[in-house]
């Protein structure tokens, strides 16, 4: 089985030679003709995967509670307040956030303008529908740095994992850039190129890593984190980043494709499978700190949601509902905060950063 994007990539390789994992990743997600996010709405039961905001309104509501708390700790700025999200998917989380903000902090709701950073025209349309109750107050941007100046409250869920990474594979000649080429049967295959990497950028222990070990670096993610940090430094605010990933770096191939709710080999269905890799939260936090931004903390999604009162909020949501609805709410809490392999509570991590430094629940010591 092949895909239109696989044919296009093979044609590129036939002319130019193997392409880097970064270029492959970028083409899979963002090729203007066949890129995964450019052409479809991948979320929900009919799509390829379900994200936390699509599991339950509780997720966006807890993010809303956190952002209102941050606004209060920043002493309730009222001028040029930007409520922003990068990679908003269907707009579900922002809709849930806004409902909570309207209830808990009407003053914030009144002054904030809403900013969505989204590259996919298909998803922008869906976001506009989801947020039609806020029409006129929602602004779309192609990149983060287009958000107008002012105090920033920002969330990004499952955005960083969609930003391409580079991979390096340990060979007899040290770490070499991992490439995508074509094998003897005309199929896409991984190979090693000639390019290497400054060893200082490799994870510790790289000298003793076995052959075939894979190191991942994500300069594009670090660059976005730098922009975000500079912005927070200039205009103040808090950002919360939630993603599939690890709190400490290391070796390993985390490139992962998901097609119709099943894991799929990353080279099997370019453009038709979602492609991601784990987010290295330690590096994102280091980037923020190097820009004098305060790291409130890093924790698991389960810990974050439970300490912010997920169970209490779920109880309130279930009150007066019938048994089926209460069961669904209970299942959603398990999915969002549980620690099993199909649950998000431990696999997903949360990083919150602020400028100026403020103490925020649930991170305070
Ligand atoms: N946050 C949503 C969607 C996650 S999927 C949810 O949790 O349901 C990733 C999102 O990031 C999609 O909306 C995708 O179109 C967007 N995206 C991917 N690359 C992007 C980029 N470089 N800039 C802005 N948005 C991007």
Short mmCIF file of C-alpha atoms and ligand atoms in Angstrom, two decimals:
data_model
loop_
_atom_site.label_atom_id
_atom_site.label_comp_id
_atom_site.label_asym_id
_atom_site.label_seq_id
_atom_site.Cartn_x
_atom_site.Cartn_y
_atom_site.Cartn_z
CA UNK A 1 0.00 0.00 0.00
CA UNK A 2 1.25 3.42 -0.82
CA UNK A 3 -0.02 6.95 -0.28
CA UNK A 4 0.11 10.00 -2.57
CA UNK A 5 2.60 11.61 -0.17
CA UNK A 6 4.80 8.46 -0.20
CA UNK A 7 5.01 8.78 -4.00
CA UNK A 8 5.86 12.45 -3.73
CA UNK A 9 8.59 11.75 -1.13
CA UNK A 10 10.05 8.93 -3.23
CA UNK A 11 10.21 11.29 -6.20
CA UNK A 12 12.05 13.86 -4.08
CA UNK A 13 14.52 11.21 -2.84
CA UNK A 14 15.05 9.90 -6.38
CA UNK A 15 16.20 13.37 -7.44
CA UNK A 16 17.93 14.71 -4.34
CA UNK A 17 18.94 11.61 -2.36
CA UNK A 18 17.75 10.62 1.12
CA UNK A 19 16.02 13.29 3.22
CA UNK A 20 16.44 13.93 6.93
CA UNK A 21 13.95 12.67 9.51
CA UNK A 22 13.10 16.34 10.13
CA UNK A 23 12.17 16.90 6.50
CA UNK A 24 10.19 13.65 6.43
CA UNK A 25 8.36 14.64 9.63
CA UNK A 26 7.59 18.12 8.28
CA UNK A 27 6.32 16.77 4.94
CA UNK A 28 4.09 14.21 6.68
CA UNK A 29 2.35 16.82 8.81
CA UNK A 30 2.51 19.99 6.78
CA UNK A 31 2.95 19.25 3.06
CA UNK A 32 0.51 21.77 1.50
CA UNK A 33 -1.02 19.09 -0.77
CA UNK A 34 -1.00 15.92 1.31
CA UNK A 35 0.13 16.88 4.85
CA UNK A 36 -1.78 15.20 7.65
CA UNK A 37 -3.00 18.34 9.42
CA UNK A 38 -3.52 20.28 6.21
CA UNK A 39 -6.10 17.94 4.83
CA UNK A 40 -8.21 16.54 7.63
CA UNK A 41 -9.74 16.70 11.07
CA UNK A 42 -7.85 13.87 12.75
CA UNK A 43 -9.50 14.01 16.16
CA UNK A 44 -12.20 12.01 17.84
CA UNK A 45 -13.62 8.56 17.41
CA UNK A 46 -13.93 8.85 13.63
CA UNK A 47 -10.37 10.17 13.37
CA UNK A 48 -7.00 8.73 14.27
CA UNK A 49 -6.64 9.66 17.91
CA UNK A 50 -8.41 11.29 20.84
CA UNK A 51 -6.74 14.14 22.70
CA UNK A 52 -7.45 15.11 26.31
CA UNK A 53 -9.82 18.01 25.50
CA UNK A 54 -11.82 15.62 23.29
CA UNK A 55 -12.02 13.03 26.10
CA UNK A 56 -13.92 15.39 28.36
CA UNK A 57 -14.76 19.03 28.98
CA UNK A 58 -13.12 18.50 32.39
CA UNK A 59 -9.66 18.82 30.84
CA UNK A 60 -10.16 22.29 29.36
CA UNK A 61 -11.98 23.36 32.50
CA UNK A 62 -9.00 22.46 34.69
CA UNK A 63 -6.70 24.38 32.33
CA UNK A 64 -9.14 27.31 32.64
CA UNK A 65 -8.98 27.12 36.44
CA UNK A 66 -5.18 27.11 36.26
CA UNK A 67 -5.05 30.14 33.94
CA UNK A 68 -7.49 32.14 36.09
CA UNK A 69 -5.35 31.30 39.12
CA UNK A 70 -2.25 32.50 37.25
CA UNK A 71 -4.00 35.74 36.24
CA UNK A 72 -4.88 36.39 39.89
CA UNK A 73 -1.31 35.69 41.04
CA UNK A 74 -0.05 38.12 38.39
CA UNK A 75 -2.29 40.71 40.14
CA UNK A 76 -5.09 40.71 37.57
CA UNK A 77 -3.71 42.73 34.67
CA UNK A 78 -6.52 44.39 32.70
CA UNK A 79 -4.79 46.02 29.74
CA UNK A 80 -3.90 44.12 26.56
CA UNK A 81 -4.56 40.68 28.02
CA UNK A 82 -4.03 37.87 25.51
CA UNK A 83 -5.53 34.45 26.08
CA UNK A 84 -3.71 32.26 23.60
CA UNK A 85 -3.33 28.69 22.44
CA UNK A 86 -0.85 27.11 20.05
CA UNK A 87 -2.19 24.19 17.99
CA UNK A 88 -5.83 24.38 19.12
CA UNK A 89 -7.13 21.37 17.15
CA UNK A 90 -10.90 21.65 17.09
CA UNK A 91 -11.01 24.60 19.49
CA UNK A 92 -12.62 22.42 22.15
CA UNK A 93 -10.15 23.21 24.90
CA UNK A 94 -10.37 26.97 24.33
CA UNK A 95 -14.18 26.78 24.45
CA UNK A 96 -14.00 24.93 27.79
CA UNK A 97 -11.37 27.34 29.13
CA UNK A 98 -13.51 30.34 28.19
CA UNK A 99 -16.60 28.95 29.90
CA UNK A 100 -14.65 28.61 33.15
CA UNK A 101 -13.02 32.03 32.77
CA UNK A 102 -16.44 33.64 32.26
CA UNK A 103 -17.71 32.05 35.44
CA UNK A 104 -14.69 32.42 37.73
CA UNK A 105 -13.26 35.70 36.47
CA UNK A 106 -15.83 37.71 34.46
CA UNK A 107 -13.46 40.66 34.51
CA UNK A 108 -10.74 38.65 32.76
CA UNK A 109 -13.30 37.33 30.27
CA UNK A 110 -14.32 40.86 29.45
CA UNK A 111 -10.86 42.26 28.78
CA UNK A 112 -9.05 39.31 27.15
CA UNK A 113 -8.69 38.88 23.41
CA UNK A 114 -8.37 35.30 22.18
CA UNK A 115 -5.46 34.22 19.98
CA UNK A 116 -5.14 30.92 18.17
CA UNK A 117 -1.88 29.96 16.49
CA UNK A 118 -2.85 27.47 13.81
CA UNK A 119 -1.36 26.57 10.44
CA UNK A 120 -4.11 24.28 9.14
CA UNK A 121 -6.92 25.98 7.17
CA UNK A 122 -9.17 22.95 7.75
CA UNK A 123 -8.77 23.16 11.51
CA UNK A 124 -9.16 26.96 11.55
CA UNK A 125 -12.62 26.53 10.06
CA UNK A 126 -13.57 24.00 12.71
CA UNK A 127 -12.17 26.24 15.46
CA UNK A 128 -14.27 29.16 14.19
CA UNK A 129 -17.40 27.01 14.44
CA UNK A 130 -16.57 25.74 17.93
CA UNK A 131 -15.91 29.29 19.13
CA UNK A 132 -18.70 31.06 17.25
CA UNK A 133 -20.06 32.33 20.57
CA UNK A 134 -16.89 34.47 20.76
CA UNK A 135 -16.93 35.68 17.16
CA UNK A 136 -15.19 39.02 16.75
CA UNK A 137 -12.92 38.40 19.74
CA UNK A 138 -10.94 35.47 18.27
CA UNK A 139 -7.85 36.11 16.15
CA UNK A 140 -5.86 33.55 14.17
CA UNK A 141 -2.11 33.67 13.61
CA UNK A 142 0.29 31.65 11.49
CA UNK A 143 3.02 31.81 14.08
CA UNK A 144 3.41 32.55 17.76
CA UNK A 145 5.30 35.82 17.29
CA UNK A 146 2.25 37.35 15.56
CA UNK A 147 0.29 37.46 18.82
CA UNK A 148 0.00 41.20 19.60
CA UNK A 149 1.97 42.56 22.57
CA UNK A 150 0.47 42.39 26.05
CA UNK A 151 0.15 40.18 29.11
CA UNK A 152 0.00 36.54 28.00
CA UNK A 153 -1.88 33.52 29.30
CA UNK A 154 -1.04 30.61 27.01
CA UNK A 155 -1.76 26.91 26.77
CA UNK A 156 -0.48 24.32 24.30
CA UNK A 157 -1.74 20.74 24.40
CA UNK A 158 -0.16 18.18 22.09
CA UNK A 159 1.44 20.91 20.03
CA UNK A 160 5.18 20.42 20.68
CA UNK A 161 4.99 16.72 19.78
CA UNK A 162 3.95 17.75 16.27
CA UNK A 163 7.04 19.94 15.74
CA UNK A 164 9.67 17.97 13.77
CA UNK A 165 12.78 16.58 15.46
CA UNK A 166 16.16 15.49 14.17
CA UNK A 167 17.45 12.00 14.87
CA UNK A 168 21.03 10.75 15.04
CA UNK A 169 21.98 7.08 14.97
CA UNK A 170 25.18 5.63 16.46
CA UNK A 171 27.32 4.04 13.76
CA UNK A 172 30.92 2.82 13.66
CA UNK A 173 31.81 6.42 12.91
CA UNK A 174 29.87 7.93 15.79
CA UNK A 175 26.46 9.55 15.68
CA UNK A 176 25.23 10.28 12.14
CA UNK A 177 22.05 11.99 11.03
CA UNK A 178 19.22 9.51 10.48
CA UNK A 179 17.74 9.81 6.99
CA UNK A 180 14.85 8.39 5.01
CA UNK A 181 15.86 6.75 1.72
CA UNK A 182 14.56 4.06 -0.63
CA UNK A 183 15.41 0.36 -0.29
CA UNK A 184 15.95 -2.29 -3.02
CA UNK A 185 12.19 -2.89 -3.25
CA UNK A 186 11.45 0.77 -3.81
CA UNK A 187 10.07 1.25 -0.29
CA UNK A 188 10.93 4.01 2.18
CA UNK A 189 13.61 2.96 4.67
CA UNK A 190 15.78 4.53 7.39
CA UNK A 191 19.48 5.01 6.63
CA UNK A 192 22.37 6.90 8.17
CA UNK A 193 23.82 9.94 6.42
CA UNK A 194 27.22 11.59 6.57
CA UNK A 195 26.21 14.52 8.76
CA UNK A 196 27.08 14.42 12.45
CA UNK A 197 26.26 16.55 15.45
CA UNK A 198 28.31 18.56 17.91
CA UNK A 199 28.81 15.94 20.69
CA UNK A 200 27.96 18.64 23.24
CA UNK A 201 24.38 18.46 21.98
CA UNK A 202 24.11 14.69 22.50
CA UNK A 203 22.65 13.29 25.74
CA UNK A 204 25.20 12.38 28.46
CA UNK A 205 26.68 8.90 28.05
CA UNK A 206 26.77 9.09 24.27
CA UNK A 207 30.35 7.73 24.09
CA UNK A 208 29.25 4.40 25.56
CA UNK A 209 25.93 4.16 23.69
CA UNK A 210 25.70 0.93 21.64
CA UNK A 211 25.61 0.90 17.85
CA UNK A 212 22.13 1.61 16.57
CA UNK A 213 21.31 3.83 19.57
CA UNK A 214 19.24 6.82 18.58
CA UNK A 215 19.56 10.34 19.93
CA UNK A 216 16.86 12.90 19.28
CA UNK A 217 17.32 16.66 19.26
CA UNK A 218 14.60 19.18 18.65
CA UNK A 219 16.05 22.56 17.69
CA UNK A 220 12.70 23.69 16.25
CA UNK A 221 10.97 23.01 19.58
CA UNK A 222 13.71 24.82 21.49
CA UNK A 223 13.36 27.78 19.10
CA UNK A 224 9.62 28.05 19.82
CA UNK A 225 10.29 27.80 23.54
CA UNK A 226 12.83 30.61 23.19
CA UNK A 227 10.32 32.86 21.42
CA UNK A 228 7.74 32.08 24.08
CA UNK A 229 10.22 32.80 26.87
CA UNK A 230 11.33 36.09 25.32
CA UNK A 231 7.72 37.11 24.98
CA UNK A 232 6.93 36.25 28.61
CA UNK A 233 10.02 38.15 29.69
CA UNK A 234 8.92 41.26 27.77
CA UNK A 235 5.23 41.36 28.56
CA UNK A 236 4.69 39.04 31.52
CA UNK A 237 2.43 36.07 31.85
CA UNK A 238 2.20 32.31 32.28
CA UNK A 239 2.32 29.45 29.81
CA UNK A 240 1.28 25.86 30.41
CA UNK A 241 2.53 23.13 28.08
CA UNK A 242 1.04 19.64 28.11
CA UNK A 243 2.35 16.80 25.99
CA UNK A 244 3.33 13.19 25.60
CA UNK A 245 6.91 13.07 26.76
CA UNK A 246 9.57 12.64 29.40
CA UNK A 247 10.77 14.79 32.26
CA UNK A 248 14.42 13.83 31.68
CA UNK A 249 16.23 13.26 28.37
CA UNK A 250 18.02 10.09 27.20
CA UNK A 251 18.45 7.79 24.20
CA UNK A 252 15.70 6.13 22.21
CA UNK A 253 13.64 6.33 19.06
CA UNK A 254 10.32 7.93 19.99
CA UNK A 255 9.10 8.63 16.47
CA UNK A 256 5.57 7.33 16.52
CA UNK A 257 2.80 7.11 13.96
CA UNK A 258 -0.87 6.50 14.74
CA UNK A 259 -3.35 5.50 12.07
CA UNK A 260 -7.01 4.88 12.91
CA UNK A 261 -6.30 4.48 16.64
CA UNK A 262 -3.47 1.93 16.05
CA UNK A 263 0.29 2.36 16.17
CA UNK A 264 1.69 2.24 12.66
CA UNK A 265 5.31 2.06 11.41
CA UNK A 266 6.40 5.71 10.91
CA UNK A 267 7.24 5.16 7.23
CA UNK A 268 4.10 3.18 6.35
CA UNK A 269 1.44 5.83 5.65
CA UNK A 270 3.04 9.25 5.19
CA UNK A 271 0.35 11.96 5.19
CA UNK A 272 -2.35 9.55 6.35
CA UNK A 273 -1.04 8.73 9.82
CA UNK A 274 -0.35 11.20 12.60
CA UNK A 275 3.37 11.47 13.27
CA UNK A 276 4.77 12.65 16.60
CA UNK A 277 7.68 12.15 18.93
CA UNK A 278 8.03 12.48 22.70
CA UNK A 279 8.65 15.93 24.05
CA UNK A 280 11.82 16.41 26.08
CA UNK A 281 10.49 18.64 28.86
CA UNK A 282 13.86 18.96 30.57
CA UNK A 283 15.27 20.78 27.55
CA UNK A 284 12.22 23.06 27.24
CA UNK A 285 12.57 24.00 30.92
CA UNK A 286 16.30 24.69 30.47
CA UNK A 287 15.57 26.98 27.52
CA UNK A 288 13.10 28.96 29.66
CA UNK A 289 15.54 29.22 32.55
CA UNK A 290 18.33 30.37 30.28
CA UNK A 291 16.00 33.26 29.26
CA UNK A 292 15.41 34.18 32.94
CA UNK A 293 11.91 32.72 32.94
CA UNK A 294 10.73 31.08 36.13
CA UNK A 295 9.81 27.40 35.90
CA UNK A 296 6.86 26.80 38.23
CA UNK A 297 7.37 23.09 37.87
CA UNK A 298 7.01 19.95 35.81
CA UNK A 299 4.82 17.06 36.71
CA UNK A 300 2.61 14.35 35.25
CA UNK A 301 -0.81 15.22 33.84
CA UNK A 302 -2.47 13.03 36.46
CA UNK A 303 -0.73 14.76 39.34
CA UNK A 304 -1.48 18.20 37.87
CA UNK A 305 -5.19 17.54 37.32
CA UNK A 306 -5.82 15.73 40.60
CA UNK A 307 -4.08 18.37 42.70
CA UNK A 308 -6.05 21.10 40.91
CA UNK A 309 -9.28 19.38 41.96
CA UNK A 310 -10.27 17.20 39.00
CA UNK A 311 -12.21 14.72 41.16
CA UNK A 312 -14.18 17.47 42.91
CA UNK A 313 -14.98 19.13 39.59
CA UNK A 314 -16.07 15.76 38.14
CA UNK A 315 -18.34 15.26 41.15
CA UNK A 316 -19.98 18.62 40.56
CA UNK A 317 -20.42 17.84 36.86
CA UNK A 318 -22.04 14.48 37.66
CA UNK A 319 -24.45 15.78 40.27
CA UNK A 320 -28.06 15.15 39.31
CA UNK A 321 -27.06 13.17 36.20
CA UNK A 322 -28.16 9.59 35.53
CA UNK A 323 -25.96 6.55 36.15
CA UNK A 324 -24.77 6.26 32.54
CA UNK A 325 -23.60 9.86 32.46
CA UNK A 326 -21.91 9.49 35.84
CA UNK A 327 -20.11 6.37 34.60
CA UNK A 328 -18.91 8.29 31.54
CA UNK A 329 -17.56 11.07 33.75
CA UNK A 330 -15.80 8.55 35.98
CA UNK A 331 -14.26 6.87 32.91
CA UNK A 332 -13.07 10.25 31.63
CA UNK A 333 -11.34 11.00 34.95
CA UNK A 334 -9.61 7.62 34.74
CA UNK A 335 -8.50 8.24 31.16
CA UNK A 336 -7.19 11.74 31.88
CA UNK A 337 -5.50 11.08 35.22
CA UNK A 338 -5.07 7.29 35.50
CA UNK A 339 -1.64 5.69 35.41
CA UNK A 340 -2.32 2.62 33.21
CA UNK A 341 -0.83 2.13 29.73
CA UNK A 342 -3.96 3.40 27.92
CA UNK A 343 -4.41 6.28 30.27
CA UNK A 344 -2.95 9.73 30.00
CA UNK A 345 -2.16 10.50 33.63
CA UNK A 346 1.45 9.36 33.62
CA UNK A 347 2.39 9.39 29.93
CA UNK A 348 1.54 13.06 29.57
CA UNK A 349 3.54 15.74 31.34
CA UNK A 350 2.85 19.35 32.24
CA UNK A 351 5.32 22.24 32.33
CA UNK A 352 4.34 25.70 33.56
CA UNK A 353 6.52 28.80 33.22
CA UNK A 354 5.92 32.38 34.32
CA UNK A 355 7.41 35.83 34.24
CA UNK A 356 7.68 37.53 36.63
CA UNK A 357 8.02 34.56 38.99
CA UNK A 358 4.77 33.67 40.75
CA UNK A 359 3.93 30.72 42.97
CA UNK A 360 1.24 28.64 41.32
CA UNK A 361 -0.79 25.67 42.49
CA UNK A 362 -0.36 22.78 42.11
CA UNK A 363 3.39 23.35 41.83
CA UNK A 364 4.11 25.26 45.03
CA UNK A 365 6.40 23.38 47.36
N1 LIG B 1 -4.44 20.91 21.06
C1 LIG B 1 -5.37 20.14 20.27
C2 LIG B 1 -4.76 19.61 18.96
C3 LIG B 1 -3.45 18.86 19.03
S1 LIG B 1 -2.89 18.33 17.45
C4 LIG B 1 -5.94 19.02 21.10
O1 LIG B 1 -5.40 18.76 22.16
O2 LIG B 1 -6.94 18.43 20.69
C5 LIG B 1 -1.71 19.54 16.97
C6 LIG B 1 -2.27 20.88 16.59
O3 LIG B 1 -1.15 21.73 16.27
C7 LIG B 1 -3.16 20.91 15.37
O4 LIG B 1 -4.14 21.90 15.59
C8 LIG B 1 -2.19 21.30 14.26
O5 LIG B 1 -2.81 21.81 13.12
C9 LIG B 1 -1.36 22.32 14.98
N2 LIG B 1 -0.03 22.59 14.44
C10 LIG B 1 0.88 21.70 14.00
N3 LIG B 1 2.02 22.32 13.63
C11 LIG B 1 1.83 23.63 13.86
C12 LIG B 1 2.63 24.80 13.71
N4 LIG B 1 3.87 24.74 13.26
N5 LIG B 1 2.10 25.99 14.09
C13 LIG B 1 0.85 26.06 14.58
N6 LIG B 1 0.05 25.00 14.74
C14 LIG B 1 0.52 23.81 14.38
#
